PDB file of C-alpha atoms in Angstrom:
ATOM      1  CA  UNK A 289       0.000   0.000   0.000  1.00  0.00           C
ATOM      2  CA  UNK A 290       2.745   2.667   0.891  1.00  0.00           C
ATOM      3  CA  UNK A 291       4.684   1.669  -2.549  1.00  0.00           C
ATOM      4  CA  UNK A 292       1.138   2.414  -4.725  1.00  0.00           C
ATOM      5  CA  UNK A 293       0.633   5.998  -2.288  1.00  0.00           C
ATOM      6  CA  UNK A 294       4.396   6.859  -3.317  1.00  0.00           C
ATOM      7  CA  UNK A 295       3.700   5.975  -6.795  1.00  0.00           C
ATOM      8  CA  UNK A 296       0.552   8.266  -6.679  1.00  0.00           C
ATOM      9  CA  UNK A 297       2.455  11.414  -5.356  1.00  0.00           C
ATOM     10  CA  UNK A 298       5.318  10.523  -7.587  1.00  0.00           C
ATOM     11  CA  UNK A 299       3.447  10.711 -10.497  1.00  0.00           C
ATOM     12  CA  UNK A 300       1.271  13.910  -9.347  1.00  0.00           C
ATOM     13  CA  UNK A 301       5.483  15.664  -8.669  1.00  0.00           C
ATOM     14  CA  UNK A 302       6.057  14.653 -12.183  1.00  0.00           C
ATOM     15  CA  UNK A 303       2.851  16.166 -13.542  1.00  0.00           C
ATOM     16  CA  UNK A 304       2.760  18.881 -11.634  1.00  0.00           C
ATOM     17  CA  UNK A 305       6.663  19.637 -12.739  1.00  0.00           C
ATOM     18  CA  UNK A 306       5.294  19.352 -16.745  1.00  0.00           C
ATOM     19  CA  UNK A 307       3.102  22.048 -15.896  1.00  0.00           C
ATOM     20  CA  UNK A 308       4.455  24.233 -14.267  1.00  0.00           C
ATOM     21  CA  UNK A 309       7.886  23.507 -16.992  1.00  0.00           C
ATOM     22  CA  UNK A 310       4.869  24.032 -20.109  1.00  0.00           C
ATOM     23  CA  UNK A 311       3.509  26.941 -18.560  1.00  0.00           C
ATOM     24  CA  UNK A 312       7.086  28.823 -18.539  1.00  0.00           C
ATOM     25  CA  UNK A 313       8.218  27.917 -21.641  1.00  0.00           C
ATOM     26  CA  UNK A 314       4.479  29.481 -23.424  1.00  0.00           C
ATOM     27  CA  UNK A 315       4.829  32.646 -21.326  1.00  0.00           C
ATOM     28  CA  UNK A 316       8.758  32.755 -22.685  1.00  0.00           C
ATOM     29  CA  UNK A 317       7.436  32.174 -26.549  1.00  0.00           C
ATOM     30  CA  UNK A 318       8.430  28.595 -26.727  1.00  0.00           C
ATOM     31  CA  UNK A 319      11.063  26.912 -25.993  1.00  0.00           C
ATOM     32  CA  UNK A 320      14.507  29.129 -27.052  1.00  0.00           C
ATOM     33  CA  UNK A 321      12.524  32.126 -25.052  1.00  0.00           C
ATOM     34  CA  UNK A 322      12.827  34.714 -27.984  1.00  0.00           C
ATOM     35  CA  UNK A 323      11.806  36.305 -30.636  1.00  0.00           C
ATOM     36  CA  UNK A 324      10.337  33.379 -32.988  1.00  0.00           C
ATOM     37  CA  UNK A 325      11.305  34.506 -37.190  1.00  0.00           C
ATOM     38  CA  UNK A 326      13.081  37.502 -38.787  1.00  0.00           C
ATOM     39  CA  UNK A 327      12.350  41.075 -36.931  1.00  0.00           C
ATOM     40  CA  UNK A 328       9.943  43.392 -38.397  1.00  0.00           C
ATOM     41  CA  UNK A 329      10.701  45.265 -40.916  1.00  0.00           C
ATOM     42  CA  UNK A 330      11.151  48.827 -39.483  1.00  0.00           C
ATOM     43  CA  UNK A 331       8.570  51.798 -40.951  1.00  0.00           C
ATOM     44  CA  UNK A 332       9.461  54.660 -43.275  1.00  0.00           C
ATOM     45  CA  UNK A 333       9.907  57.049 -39.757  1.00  0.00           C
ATOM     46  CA  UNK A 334      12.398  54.157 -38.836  1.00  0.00           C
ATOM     47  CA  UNK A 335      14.111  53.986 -41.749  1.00  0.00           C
ATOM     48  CA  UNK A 336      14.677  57.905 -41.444  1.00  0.00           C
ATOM     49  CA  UNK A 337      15.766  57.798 -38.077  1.00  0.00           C
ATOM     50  CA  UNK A 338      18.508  54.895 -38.331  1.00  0.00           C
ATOM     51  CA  UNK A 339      19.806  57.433 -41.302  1.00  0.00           C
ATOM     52  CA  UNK A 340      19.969  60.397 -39.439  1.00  0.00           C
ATOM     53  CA  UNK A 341      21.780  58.547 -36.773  1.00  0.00           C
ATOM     54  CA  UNK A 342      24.243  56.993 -38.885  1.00  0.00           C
ATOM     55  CA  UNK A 343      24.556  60.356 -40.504  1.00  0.00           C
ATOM     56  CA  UNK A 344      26.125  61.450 -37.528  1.00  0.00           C
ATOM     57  CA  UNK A 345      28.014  58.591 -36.854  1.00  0.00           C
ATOM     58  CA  UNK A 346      29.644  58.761 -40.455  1.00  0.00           C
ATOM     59  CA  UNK A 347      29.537  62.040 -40.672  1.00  0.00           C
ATOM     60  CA  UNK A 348      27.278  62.203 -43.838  1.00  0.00           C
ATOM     61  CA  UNK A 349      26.708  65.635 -45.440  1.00  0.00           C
ATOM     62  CA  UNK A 350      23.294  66.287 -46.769  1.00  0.00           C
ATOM     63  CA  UNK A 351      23.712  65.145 -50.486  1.00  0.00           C
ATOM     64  CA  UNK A 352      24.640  62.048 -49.059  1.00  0.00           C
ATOM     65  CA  UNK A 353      22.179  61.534 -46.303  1.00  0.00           C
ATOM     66  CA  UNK A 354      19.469  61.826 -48.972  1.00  0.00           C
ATOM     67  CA  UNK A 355      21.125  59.432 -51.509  1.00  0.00           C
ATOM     68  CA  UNK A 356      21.657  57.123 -48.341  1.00  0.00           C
ATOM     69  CA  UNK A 357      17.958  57.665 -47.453  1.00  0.00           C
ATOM     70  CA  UNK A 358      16.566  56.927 -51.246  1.00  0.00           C
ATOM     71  CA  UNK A 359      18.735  53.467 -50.459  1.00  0.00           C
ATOM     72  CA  UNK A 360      18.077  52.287 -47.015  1.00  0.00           C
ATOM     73  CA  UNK A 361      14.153  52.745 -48.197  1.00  0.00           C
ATOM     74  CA  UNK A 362      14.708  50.708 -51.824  1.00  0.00           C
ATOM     75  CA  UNK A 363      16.770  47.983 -49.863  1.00  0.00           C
ATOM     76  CA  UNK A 364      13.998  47.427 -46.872  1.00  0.00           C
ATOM     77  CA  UNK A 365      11.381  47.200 -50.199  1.00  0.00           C
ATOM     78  CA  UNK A 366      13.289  44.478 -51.492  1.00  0.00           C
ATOM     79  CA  UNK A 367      13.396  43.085 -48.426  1.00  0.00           C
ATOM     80  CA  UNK A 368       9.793  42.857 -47.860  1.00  0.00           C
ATOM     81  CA  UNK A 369       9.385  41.706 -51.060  1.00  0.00           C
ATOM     82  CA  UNK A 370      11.216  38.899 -50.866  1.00  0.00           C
ATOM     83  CA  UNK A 371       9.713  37.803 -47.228  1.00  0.00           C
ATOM     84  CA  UNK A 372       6.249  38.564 -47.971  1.00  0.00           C
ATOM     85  CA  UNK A 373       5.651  34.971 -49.341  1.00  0.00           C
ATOM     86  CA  UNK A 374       6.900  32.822 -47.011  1.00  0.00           C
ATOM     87  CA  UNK A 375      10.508  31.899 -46.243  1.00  0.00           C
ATOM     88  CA  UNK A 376      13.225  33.953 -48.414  1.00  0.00           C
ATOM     89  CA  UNK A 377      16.576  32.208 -49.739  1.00  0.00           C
ATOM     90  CA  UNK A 378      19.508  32.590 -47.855  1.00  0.00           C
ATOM     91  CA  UNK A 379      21.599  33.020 -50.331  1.00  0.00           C
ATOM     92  CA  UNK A 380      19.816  35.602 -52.051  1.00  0.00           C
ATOM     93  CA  UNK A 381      19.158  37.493 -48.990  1.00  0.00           C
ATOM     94  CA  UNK A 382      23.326  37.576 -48.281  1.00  0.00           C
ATOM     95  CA  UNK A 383      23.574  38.774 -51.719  1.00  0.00           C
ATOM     96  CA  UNK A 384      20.573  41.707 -51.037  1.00  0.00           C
ATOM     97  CA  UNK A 385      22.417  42.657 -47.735  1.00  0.00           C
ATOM     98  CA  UNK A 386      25.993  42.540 -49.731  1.00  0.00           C
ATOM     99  CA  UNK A 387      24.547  44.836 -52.561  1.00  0.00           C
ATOM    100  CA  UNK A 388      22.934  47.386 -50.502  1.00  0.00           C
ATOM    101  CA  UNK A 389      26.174  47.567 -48.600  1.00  0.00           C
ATOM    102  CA  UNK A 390      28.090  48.313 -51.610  1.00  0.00           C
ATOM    103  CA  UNK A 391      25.704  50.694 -52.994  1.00  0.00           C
ATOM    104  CA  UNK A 392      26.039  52.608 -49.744  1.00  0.00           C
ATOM    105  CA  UNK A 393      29.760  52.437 -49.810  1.00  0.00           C
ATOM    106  CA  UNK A 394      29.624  53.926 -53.513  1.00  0.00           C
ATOM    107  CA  UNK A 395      27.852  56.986 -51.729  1.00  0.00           C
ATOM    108  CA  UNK A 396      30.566  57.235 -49.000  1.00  0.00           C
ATOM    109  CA  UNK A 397      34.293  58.288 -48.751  1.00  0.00           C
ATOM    110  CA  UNK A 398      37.388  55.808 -47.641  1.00  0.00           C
ATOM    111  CA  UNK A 399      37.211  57.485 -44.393  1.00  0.00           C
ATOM    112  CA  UNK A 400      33.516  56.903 -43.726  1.00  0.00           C
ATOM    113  CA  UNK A 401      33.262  53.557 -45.476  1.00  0.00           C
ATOM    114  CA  UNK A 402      36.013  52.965 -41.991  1.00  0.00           C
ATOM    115  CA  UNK A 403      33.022  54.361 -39.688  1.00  0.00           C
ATOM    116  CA  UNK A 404      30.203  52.938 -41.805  1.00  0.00           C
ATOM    117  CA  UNK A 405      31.432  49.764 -40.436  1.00  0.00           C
ATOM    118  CA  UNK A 406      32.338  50.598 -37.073  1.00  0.00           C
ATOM    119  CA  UNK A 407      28.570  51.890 -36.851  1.00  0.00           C
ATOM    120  CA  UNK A 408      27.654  48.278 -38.360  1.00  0.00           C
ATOM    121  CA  UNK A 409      29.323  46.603 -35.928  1.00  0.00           C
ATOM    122  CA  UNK A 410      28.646  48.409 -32.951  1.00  0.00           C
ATOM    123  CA  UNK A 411      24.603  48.246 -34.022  1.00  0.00           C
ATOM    124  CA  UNK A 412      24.885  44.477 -34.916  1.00  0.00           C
ATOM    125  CA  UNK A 413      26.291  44.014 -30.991  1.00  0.00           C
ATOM    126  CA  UNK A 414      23.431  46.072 -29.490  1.00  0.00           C
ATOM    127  CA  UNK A 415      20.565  43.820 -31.397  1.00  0.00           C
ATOM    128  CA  UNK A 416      21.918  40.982 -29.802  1.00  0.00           C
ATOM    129  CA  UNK A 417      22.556  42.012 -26.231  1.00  0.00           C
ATOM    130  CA  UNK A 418      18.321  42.936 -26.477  1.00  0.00           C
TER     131      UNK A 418
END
């Protein structure tokens, strides 16, 4: 009798443990706790204020910021184009990113193609510490 009462509360621990263990892991978002997919894409205001503030970062004059601008807002198009039916190719995504980069570098000098990808950098370390 006391080996079928252990049994019992054994298996209400263990039930009681998937529970409570379920009940985390929805609250987190499932089971690697973050964001599930790509980010949003950002809005037009969004785009125009990660382009003012890499303006200042690089320096940018205002020829440049609005030849940047034109751009940032073609490339996040693109973007959304190529996500809005599911699943885009990695590969051709790599090459999107590596185009726009190089278009943007066309539009910049030696010296702030050097701080274009400091500001990269530093921005691609602060969306993963979020």
């Amino acid at each position: 009798m006391k080996t079928t009462i252990k049994k019992i509360l054994n298996a209400a621990l263990l039930l009681g443990a998937i529970m409570i263990t379920g009940t985390t892991l929805a609250q987190r978002g499932g089971q690697g706790g973050g964001q599930q997919g790509p980010p949003p894409l950002p809005t037009s205001d969004e785009i125009e204020e990660m382009v003012s503030d890499m303006a200042e970062e690089v320096s940018l004059d205002e020829t440049q910021e609005a030849e940047i601008l034109v751009l940032y807002k073609a490339h996040f198009e693109e973007v959304e184009d190529l996500t809005s039916s599911g699943r885009p190719d990695r590969d051709k995504m790599e090459a999107l990113k590596s185009d726009f980069e190089d278009e943007v570098n066309a539009v910049l000098t030696d010296e702030q193609q050097k701080l274009f990808k400091a500001y990269q950098k530093k921005n691609s370390r602060q969306k993963g510490k979020r």
